[in-house]
Tab-separated table of C-alpha atoms in Angstrom:
chain	number	residue	atom	x	y	z
A	1	MET	CA	55.611	-16.376	-9.614
A	2	THR	CA	52.241	-17.174	-11.229
A	3	THR	CA	49.453	-14.687	-10.928
A	4	GLU	CA	46.361	-15.951	-9.198
A	5	MET	CA	43.393	-15.758	-11.545
A	6	LEU	CA	39.783	-15.149	-10.648
A	7	ARG	CA	36.945	-16.704	-12.651
A	8	VAL	CA	34.370	-13.977	-13.267
A	9	SER	CA	30.954	-14.699	-14.838
A	10	VAL	CA	29.424	-11.542	-16.250
A	11	TRP	CA	25.869	-11.215	-17.549
A	12	ARG	CA	25.901	-10.194	-21.201
A	13	GLY	CA	22.944	-8.968	-23.250
A	14	LYS	CA	19.464	-8.006	-22.130
A	15	ALA	CA	17.012	-9.955	-19.960
A	16	ASP	CA	17.357	-12.987	-22.230
A	17	GLY	CA	21.168	-12.794	-22.255
A	18	GLU	CA	23.686	-15.225	-20.801
A	19	PHE	CA	26.756	-15.413	-18.599
A	20	VAL	CA	30.179	-15.071	-20.210
A	21	GLN	CA	33.253	-16.149	-18.272
A	22	TYR	CA	36.427	-14.109	-17.986
A	23	GLN	CA	39.717	-14.780	-16.226
A	24	VAL	CA	40.858	-11.742	-14.284
A	25	PRO	CA	44.210	-11.490	-12.458
A	26	ARG	CA	43.738	-11.224	-8.687
A	27	GLN	CA	45.163	-8.136	-7.042
A	28	GLU	CA	45.399	-6.907	-3.504
A	29	ASN	CA	42.518	-4.734	-2.304
A	30	GLN	CA	40.664	-5.405	-5.542
A	31	THR	CA	37.000	-4.400	-5.690
A	32	VAL	CA	34.243	-5.954	-7.784
A	33	LEU	CA	34.143	-2.744	-9.819
A	34	ASP	CA	37.872	-3.181	-10.495
A	35	LEU	CA	37.087	-6.609	-11.976
A	36	VAL	CA	34.491	-5.234	-14.384
A	37	THR	CA	36.756	-2.330	-15.320
A	38	TYR	CA	39.616	-4.754	-16.027
A	39	ILE	CA	37.356	-6.872	-18.226
A	40	GLN	CA	36.196	-3.852	-20.210
A	41	ARG	CA	39.654	-2.357	-20.633
A	42	TYR	CA	41.685	-5.485	-21.356
A	43	LEU	CA	39.397	-8.386	-22.281
A	44	ASP	CA	36.194	-7.166	-23.895
A	45	PRO	CA	35.552	-3.466	-24.596
A	46	THR	CA	31.883	-4.147	-25.414
A	47	VAL	CA	30.985	-4.856	-21.761
A	48	SER	CA	28.573	-2.161	-20.522
A	49	TYR	CA	28.390	-1.079	-16.911
A	50	ARG	CA	27.716	2.079	-14.981
A	51	PHE	CA	29.893	3.811	-12.423
A	52	SER	CA	31.033	7.276	-11.500
A	53	CYS	CA	32.700	8.217	-8.226
A	54	ARG	CA	34.289	4.839	-7.297
A	55	VAL	CA	34.206	5.781	-3.615
A	56	GLY	CA	30.677	4.909	-2.486
A	57	VAL	CA	29.084	8.302	-2.856
A	58	CYS	CA	27.247	8.422	-6.188
A	59	GLY	CA	25.269	5.171	-6.007
A	60	SER	CA	25.627	4.301	-9.692
A	61	CYS	CA	27.610	1.046	-9.601
A	62	ALA	CA	25.232	-1.318	-7.777
A	63	MET	CA	25.045	-4.812	-9.301
A	64	THR	CA	24.090	-8.311	-8.185
A	65	VAL	CA	27.269	-9.972	-6.968
A	66	ASN	CA	27.056	-13.684	-6.204
A	67	GLY	CA	23.299	-13.280	-5.804
A	68	LYS	CA	23.337	-10.210	-3.560
A	69	ALA	CA	22.811	-6.566	-4.507
A	70	ARG	CA	25.984	-4.654	-3.664
A	71	TRP	CA	27.729	-1.367	-4.367
A	72	THR	CA	30.573	-2.794	-6.413
A	73	CYS	CA	33.056	0.028	-5.847
A	74	ARG	CA	33.280	-0.749	-2.150
A	75	SER	CA	32.775	-4.498	-2.267
A	76	HIS	CA	36.135	-6.151	-1.907
A	77	VAL	CA	36.730	-9.313	-3.898
A	78	ALA	CA	38.229	-10.909	-0.787
A	79	ASN	CA	34.869	-10.556	0.984
A	80	VAL	CA	32.534	-11.702	-1.775
A	81	ALA	CA	34.372	-14.313	-3.906
A	82	HIS	CA	33.299	-17.938	-3.497
A	83	GLY	CA	36.176	-20.296	-4.193
A	84	GLY	CA	37.862	-18.057	-6.751
A	85	HIS	CA	34.593	-17.346	-8.572
A	86	ILE	CA	32.402	-14.281	-8.799
A	87	GLU	CA	29.118	-13.977	-10.648
A	88	ILE	CA	28.069	-10.457	-11.608
A	89	ARG	CA	24.547	-9.728	-12.835
A	90	PRO	CA	22.540	-6.531	-13.234
A	91	LEU	CA	20.262	-5.452	-10.371
A	92	GLU	CA	16.987	-7.350	-10.086
A	93	SER	CA	13.496	-5.828	-10.453
A	94	LEU	CA	14.690	-3.252	-12.986
A	95	PRO	CA	14.721	-3.665	-16.783
A	96	VAL	CA	18.132	-4.548	-18.194
A	97	VAL	CA	19.402	-2.070	-20.771
A	98	LYS	CA	22.514	-4.086	-21.621
A	99	ASP	CA	24.910	-6.306	-19.679
A	100	LEU	CA	25.230	-4.829	-16.175
A	101	VAL	CA	23.285	-1.639	-16.854
A	102	VAL	CA	19.669	-1.376	-15.705
A	103	ASP	CA	17.093	1.278	-16.485
A	104	MET	CA	16.572	3.151	-13.196
A	105	THR	CA	13.628	5.211	-14.499
A	106	THR	CA	10.950	3.297	-12.554
A	107	PHE	CA	13.057	3.474	-9.400
A	108	PHE	CA	13.381	7.264	-9.508
A	109	ASP	CA	9.836	7.821	-10.795
A	110	LYS	CA	8.665	6.156	-7.604
A	111	TRP	CA	10.610	8.704	-5.540
A	112	ALA	CA	8.570	11.394	-7.313
A	113	LYS	CA	5.366	9.393	-6.833
A	114	ALA	CA	6.101	9.164	-3.086
A	115	LYS	CA	6.357	13.002	-3.086
A	116	GLY	CA	10.046	12.716	-2.356
A	117	SER	CA	10.813	16.363	-3.085
A	118	PHE	CA	11.103	19.074	-0.476
A	119	GLU	CA	8.113	21.443	-0.280
A	120	PRO	CA	9.375	24.673	1.271
A	121	THR	CA	7.219	26.650	3.689
A	122	ARG	CA	9.530	29.675	3.893
A	123	SER	CA	10.953	32.064	1.343
A	124	ARG	CA	14.476	33.420	1.122
A	125	HIS	CA	13.248	36.503	2.982
A	126	ASP	CA	12.335	34.530	6.101
A	127	ASP	CA	14.696	33.600	8.893
A	128	LEU	CA	16.408	30.229	8.834
A	129	ALA	CA	14.537	27.482	10.672
A	130	SER	CA	16.046	26.839	14.087
A	131	ILE	CA	16.494	23.085	14.556
A	132	THR	CA	18.768	21.642	17.204
A	133	SER	CA	20.839	18.548	16.466
A	134	THR	CA	19.161	16.784	19.383
A	135	ASP	CA	15.666	17.406	18.053
A	136	ARG	CA	13.806	14.062	17.910
A	137	GLN	CA	12.420	14.572	14.433
A	138	ARG	CA	15.759	15.826	13.123
A	139	ARG	CA	17.374	12.653	14.414
A	140	GLN	CA	14.826	10.606	12.453
A	141	VAL	CA	15.799	12.582	9.346
A	142	ASP	CA	19.512	12.093	10.023
A	143	ALA	CA	19.015	8.334	10.372
A	144	GLY	CA	17.706	8.033	6.835
A	145	ILE	CA	19.106	10.982	4.910
A	146	GLU	CA	22.337	9.387	3.665
A	147	CYS	CA	20.641	7.300	0.967
A	148	ILE	CA	22.760	7.353	-2.196
A	149	GLY	CA	19.994	6.017	-4.445
A	150	CYS	CA	21.936	2.936	-5.510
A	151	GLY	CA	18.835	0.727	-5.763
A	152	ALA	CA	20.298	-2.194	-3.758
A	153	CYS	CA	17.301	-2.169	-1.379
A	154	TYR	CA	14.821	-1.968	-4.243
A	155	ALA	CA	16.460	-4.870	-6.080
A	156	THR	CA	16.420	-6.966	-2.897
A	157	CYS	CA	12.828	-6.235	-1.849
A	158	ASP	CA	10.484	-9.203	-2.379
A	159	VAL	CA	7.400	-6.997	-2.280
A	160	VAL	CA	8.726	-5.081	-5.317
A	161	LYS	CA	9.088	-8.418	-7.105
A	162	TRP	CA	5.529	-9.458	-6.220
A	163	LYS	CA	3.919	-6.069	-6.801
A	164	PRO	CA	5.642	-3.979	-9.472
A	165	ASP	CA	3.667	-0.889	-8.421
A	166	TYR	CA	4.973	-1.006	-4.830
A	167	LEU	CA	6.936	2.181	-4.178
A	168	GLY	CA	9.863	0.342	-2.612
A	169	PRO	CA	12.168	0.978	0.365
A	170	ALA	CA	14.232	3.858	-1.033
A	171	ALA	CA	11.291	6.049	-2.080
A	172	LEU	CA	9.480	5.387	1.205
A	173	ASN	CA	12.630	6.081	3.218
A	174	ARG	CA	12.901	9.401	1.406
A	175	ALA	CA	9.259	10.206	2.177
A	176	TRP	CA	9.935	9.445	5.859
A	177	THR	CA	12.888	11.849	6.039
A	178	LEU	CA	10.726	14.606	4.555
A	179	ALA	CA	7.793	13.718	6.818
A	180	ASN	CA	10.088	14.522	9.753
A	181	ASP	CA	11.466	17.725	8.273
A	182	VAL	CA	9.718	20.564	10.102
A	183	ARG	CA	10.578	22.960	7.264
A	184	ASP	CA	8.564	20.885	4.785
A	185	GLY	CA	4.914	21.646	4.084
A	186	GLY	CA	3.938	18.781	1.779
A	187	ASN	CA	3.074	16.128	4.307
A	188	GLN	CA	-0.632	15.764	3.695
A	189	GLN	CA	-0.111	15.081	-0.010
A	190	ARG	CA	2.889	12.885	0.818
A	191	LEU	CA	0.986	10.713	3.289
A	192	ARG	CA	-1.805	10.290	0.744
A	193	ALA	CA	0.821	9.250	-1.788
A	194	VAL	CA	2.546	6.696	0.431
A	195	ALA	CA	-0.556	5.216	2.126
A	196	GLY	CA	-2.159	2.102	0.725
A	197	ASP	CA	-1.011	-1.325	-0.393
A	198	ASP	CA	1.349	0.031	-3.041
A	199	GLY	CA	2.870	2.293	-0.411
A	200	CYS	CA	4.048	1.782	3.152
A	201	LEU	CA	1.244	-0.643	4.100
A	202	GLY	CA	2.525	-3.148	1.536
A	203	CYS	CA	5.801	-3.639	3.435
A	204	HIS	CA	6.155	-7.089	5.014
A	205	SER	CA	9.016	-5.979	7.295
A	206	GLN	CA	11.269	-8.722	5.923
A	207	GLN	CA	14.186	-6.283	6.224
A	208	GLY	CA	16.019	-7.378	3.099
A	209	CYS	CA	16.523	-3.662	2.436
A	210	VAL	CA	18.174	-3.226	5.840
A	211	GLU	CA	20.399	-6.228	5.180
A	212	ARG	CA	21.572	-4.967	1.797
A	213	CYS	CA	21.744	-1.173	2.269
A	214	PRO	CA	25.409	-0.273	1.790
A	215	GLN	CA	24.867	2.859	3.888
A	216	LYS	CA	23.499	0.800	6.783
A	217	LEU	CA	20.193	2.646	6.711
A	218	ASN	CA	16.994	1.105	8.038
A	219	PRO	CA	14.211	1.625	5.464
A	220	THR	CA	11.993	-0.908	7.285
A	221	LYS	CA	12.003	1.337	10.349
A	222	ALA	CA	11.274	4.361	8.163
A	223	ILE	CA	8.341	2.506	6.577
A	224	ALA	CA	7.054	1.519	10.033
A	225	GLY	CA	7.135	5.237	10.903
A	226	LEU	CA	5.123	6.029	7.773
A	227	LYS	CA	2.601	3.330	8.721
A	228	ARG	CA	2.059	5.091	12.056
A	229	LEU	CA	1.698	8.508	10.393
A	230	THR	CA	-0.733	7.284	7.727
A	231	VAL	CA	-2.912	5.499	10.282
A	232	LEU	CA	-2.982	8.608	12.469
A	233	ALA	CA	-3.858	10.699	9.406
A	234	ALA	CA	-6.676	8.282	8.537
A	235	ILE	CA	-8.054	8.508	12.087
A	236	LYS	CA	-7.902	12.307	11.961
A	237	GLY	CA	-9.611	12.288	8.551
A	238	ASP	CA	-6.594	13.809	6.803
A	239	LEU	CA	-6.013	11.045	4.254
B	1	MET	CA	-21.606	-2.120	-3.684
B	2	ASN	CA	-18.555	0.066	-3.917
B	3	ILE	CA	-15.341	-1.832	-3.264
B	4	ASN	CA	-12.667	0.714	-4.000
B	5	THR	CA	-9.053	0.265	-3.057
B	6	SER	CA	-8.183	3.873	-2.312
B	7	ALA	CA	-5.310	4.594	0.031
B	8	LYS	CA	-7.829	5.612	2.679
B	9	THR	CA	-9.774	2.348	2.454
B	10	GLU	CA	-6.560	0.332	2.480
B	11	THR	CA	-5.344	2.189	5.568
B	12	TRP	CA	-8.567	1.367	7.424
B	13	LEU	CA	-8.361	-2.261	6.317
B	14	TRP	CA	-4.753	-2.389	7.532
B	15	LEU	CA	-5.721	-0.891	10.892
B	16	GLY	CA	-8.708	-3.249	11.158
B	17	GLN	CA	-6.473	-6.231	10.602
B	18	ARG	CA	-3.947	-5.094	13.239
B	19	LEU	CA	-6.627	-4.336	15.840
B	20	SER	CA	-8.384	-7.652	15.197
B	21	ALA	CA	-4.982	-9.352	15.552
B	22	VAL	CA	-4.634	-7.864	19.045
B	23	VAL	CA	-8.045	-9.224	20.045
B	24	LEU	CA	-7.256	-12.584	18.396
B	25	ALA	CA	-3.950	-12.899	20.230
B	26	VAL	CA	-5.812	-12.745	23.563
B	27	CYS	CA	-8.681	-14.950	22.361
B	28	VAL	CA	-6.396	-17.683	21.003
B	29	VAL	CA	-4.391	-17.798	24.248
B	30	VAL	CA	-7.551	-18.019	26.392
B	31	HIS	CA	-9.014	-20.649	24.046
B	32	ILE	CA	-5.903	-22.855	24.042
B	33	VAL	CA	-5.175	-22.462	27.756
B	34	THR	CA	-8.801	-23.389	28.518
B	35	MET	CA	-8.557	-26.421	26.240
B	36	ILE	CA	-5.407	-27.624	27.961
B	37	PHE	CA	-6.153	-26.875	31.615
B	38	ALA	CA	-9.932	-26.991	31.902
B	39	MET	CA	-10.194	-30.336	30.203
B	40	ARG	CA	-11.094	-33.157	32.601
B	41	GLY	CA	-12.453	-36.210	30.857
B	42	GLY	CA	-10.812	-35.679	27.444
B	43	LEU	CA	-11.860	-33.353	24.659
B	44	SER	CA	-15.477	-34.441	24.194
B	45	THR	CA	-18.615	-32.758	22.909
B	46	GLY	CA	-20.204	-33.295	26.276
B	47	GLU	CA	-17.413	-31.529	28.109
B	48	ILE	CA	-17.354	-28.563	25.706
B	49	ALA	CA	-21.128	-28.198	25.836
B	50	GLY	CA	-21.018	-28.491	29.601
B	51	ARG	CA	-18.614	-25.585	29.874
B	52	VAL	CA	-19.907	-23.296	27.135
B	53	GLY	CA	-23.615	-24.131	27.029
B	54	GLY	CA	-25.825	-21.531	28.701
B	55	ASN	CA	-22.828	-19.453	29.761
B	56	VAL	CA	-23.164	-15.799	28.744
B	57	TRP	CA	-19.456	-15.100	29.280
B	58	TRP	CA	-18.378	-17.842	26.898
B	59	LEU	CA	-21.067	-16.721	24.458
B	60	THR	CA	-19.609	-13.208	24.528
B	61	PHE	CA	-16.026	-14.477	24.348
B	62	TYR	CA	-16.545	-16.755	21.357
B	63	GLY	CA	-18.810	-14.177	19.699
B	64	LEU	CA	-15.930	-11.690	19.902
B	65	PHE	CA	-13.540	-14.372	18.701
B	66	VAL	CA	-15.670	-15.051	15.602
B	67	LEU	CA	-16.077	-11.340	14.856
B	68	SER	CA	-12.299	-10.812	15.081
B	69	VAL	CA	-11.632	-13.740	12.750
B	70	SER	CA	-14.210	-12.434	10.293
B	71	VAL	CA	-12.335	-9.122	10.150
B	72	HIS	CA	-8.789	-10.490	10.310
B	73	ALA	CA	-8.842	-13.435	7.918
B	74	PRO	CA	-10.524	-11.875	4.857
B	75	ILE	CA	-8.208	-8.822	4.961
B	76	GLY	CA	-5.159	-11.075	5.202
B	77	ILE	CA	-6.337	-13.318	2.391
B	78	ARG	CA	-7.100	-10.219	0.327
B	79	ALA	CA	-3.479	-9.078	0.755
B	80	VAL	CA	-2.125	-12.513	-0.190
B	81	LEU	CA	-4.339	-12.738	-3.286
B	82	LEU	CA	-3.478	-9.169	-4.355
B	83	GLU	CA	0.222	-9.959	-4.136
B	84	SER	CA	0.301	-13.411	-5.615
B	85	THR	CA	-2.497	-13.685	-8.168
B	86	PRO	CA	-3.463	-11.748	-11.303
B	87	ILE	CA	-7.113	-11.542	-10.140
B	88	SER	CA	-8.455	-7.964	-10.207
B	89	ALA	CA	-8.586	-6.031	-6.928
B	90	ARG	CA	-12.350	-5.660	-7.287
B	91	ARG	CA	-12.927	-9.399	-7.595
B	92	ILE	CA	-10.591	-10.120	-4.714
B	93	GLY	CA	-12.474	-7.565	-2.621
B	94	LEU	CA	-15.791	-9.240	-3.409
B	95	LEU	CA	-14.438	-12.739	-2.752
B	96	CYS	CA	-13.008	-11.710	0.598
B	97	MET	CA	-16.183	-9.928	1.604
B	98	ILE	CA	-18.178	-13.093	0.892
B	99	PHE	CA	-15.587	-15.093	2.845
B	100	GLY	CA	-15.921	-12.689	5.804
B	101	LEU	CA	-19.723	-12.941	5.745
B	102	PHE	CA	-19.422	-16.746	5.596
B	103	ILE	CA	-17.288	-16.718	8.759
B	104	ILE	CA	-19.678	-14.393	10.605
B	105	VAL	CA	-22.849	-16.272	9.672
B	106	PHE	CA	-21.599	-19.797	10.330
B	107	GLY	CA	-19.334	-18.830	13.237
B	108	ILE	CA	-22.056	-16.978	15.130
B	109	LYS	CA	-24.505	-19.777	14.287
B	110	ALA	CA	-22.113	-22.277	15.907
B	111	VAL	CA	-21.539	-20.072	18.966
B	112	ILE	CA	-25.268	-19.554	19.504
B	113	GLY	CA	-25.886	-23.242	18.862
B	114	LEU	CA	-23.476	-24.222	21.631
B	115	TYR	CA	-24.968	-21.643	23.999
B	116	GLN	CA	-28.468	-22.935	23.360
B	117	LEU	CA	-27.439	-26.462	24.335
B	118	GLY	CA	-27.558	-25.151	27.875
B	119	PRO	CA	-25.682	-26.641	30.823
B	120	VAL	CA	-25.365	-30.392	30.376
């Protein structure tokens, strides 16, 4: 019996690199990450890529697969291959370090710029905050909290491509979860940080981020929430 | 003139564009429906002047229409230029402000001109 082979084009080099083709044996339940791992282990050990958990938790293995940003560890070849061919490129909108590895510094710096860190209002000596699971604000937090920071939304967002300073869907989604966290005390600074054209108001609601989020989150909805909060803050004179 | 692009200014511009869009949505519908249903002898200058001339309600309506456009369009064009051209934010701000003033001056001039024609 002959083994079915898959034609895999992998981006090699930096931004001015090129595609190199590899033939990878097809296997059952094979993921895109499996393909890259096979290439590195058996065909070309100089291929660089990034991964860690392999089960969709860490968010490190996102790449552009046949033109779409995907988490490769949970993208099955059967679902993404076009006629026995797969093209794998690094994520867009981020500088390429080498091959399939991008520099995520800008992406995470924008989380910090959007004041994406929790600002506690209580000390360890205070009682725990009492928040019910049915609380409206808590439900808003729950809807967006499972972001794994893979960068698929950021790489898909057209506004990021047009305006490199735009904070992007992931950072703004993070800001929205904190804006709804009643234990957090950093909202005024956060709303100032995410207001404006480089923040939530720059979003065109194209929903590419929603389409590509592997966790099925809705950053567009989160950004719409931030738009409401920033406008209310502006009216109240808090911006 | 200070044309800064602080988050606060941008938020007000954003809100201004949304609110003017609400007014425009109503104005455009009234304008188009009037054009389609109130038209009798074809779309002629005489017919338009006959309806709008000397009518305070139409003067107010089209005055509001022009004001909404003068708020809505320059802010939208500002956003497009900021996203798609390398022109500095300050220059874009100035250009759009001039564009907005152009719409107000010539738009209001046209509205008043039609009103002053009086009933034909």
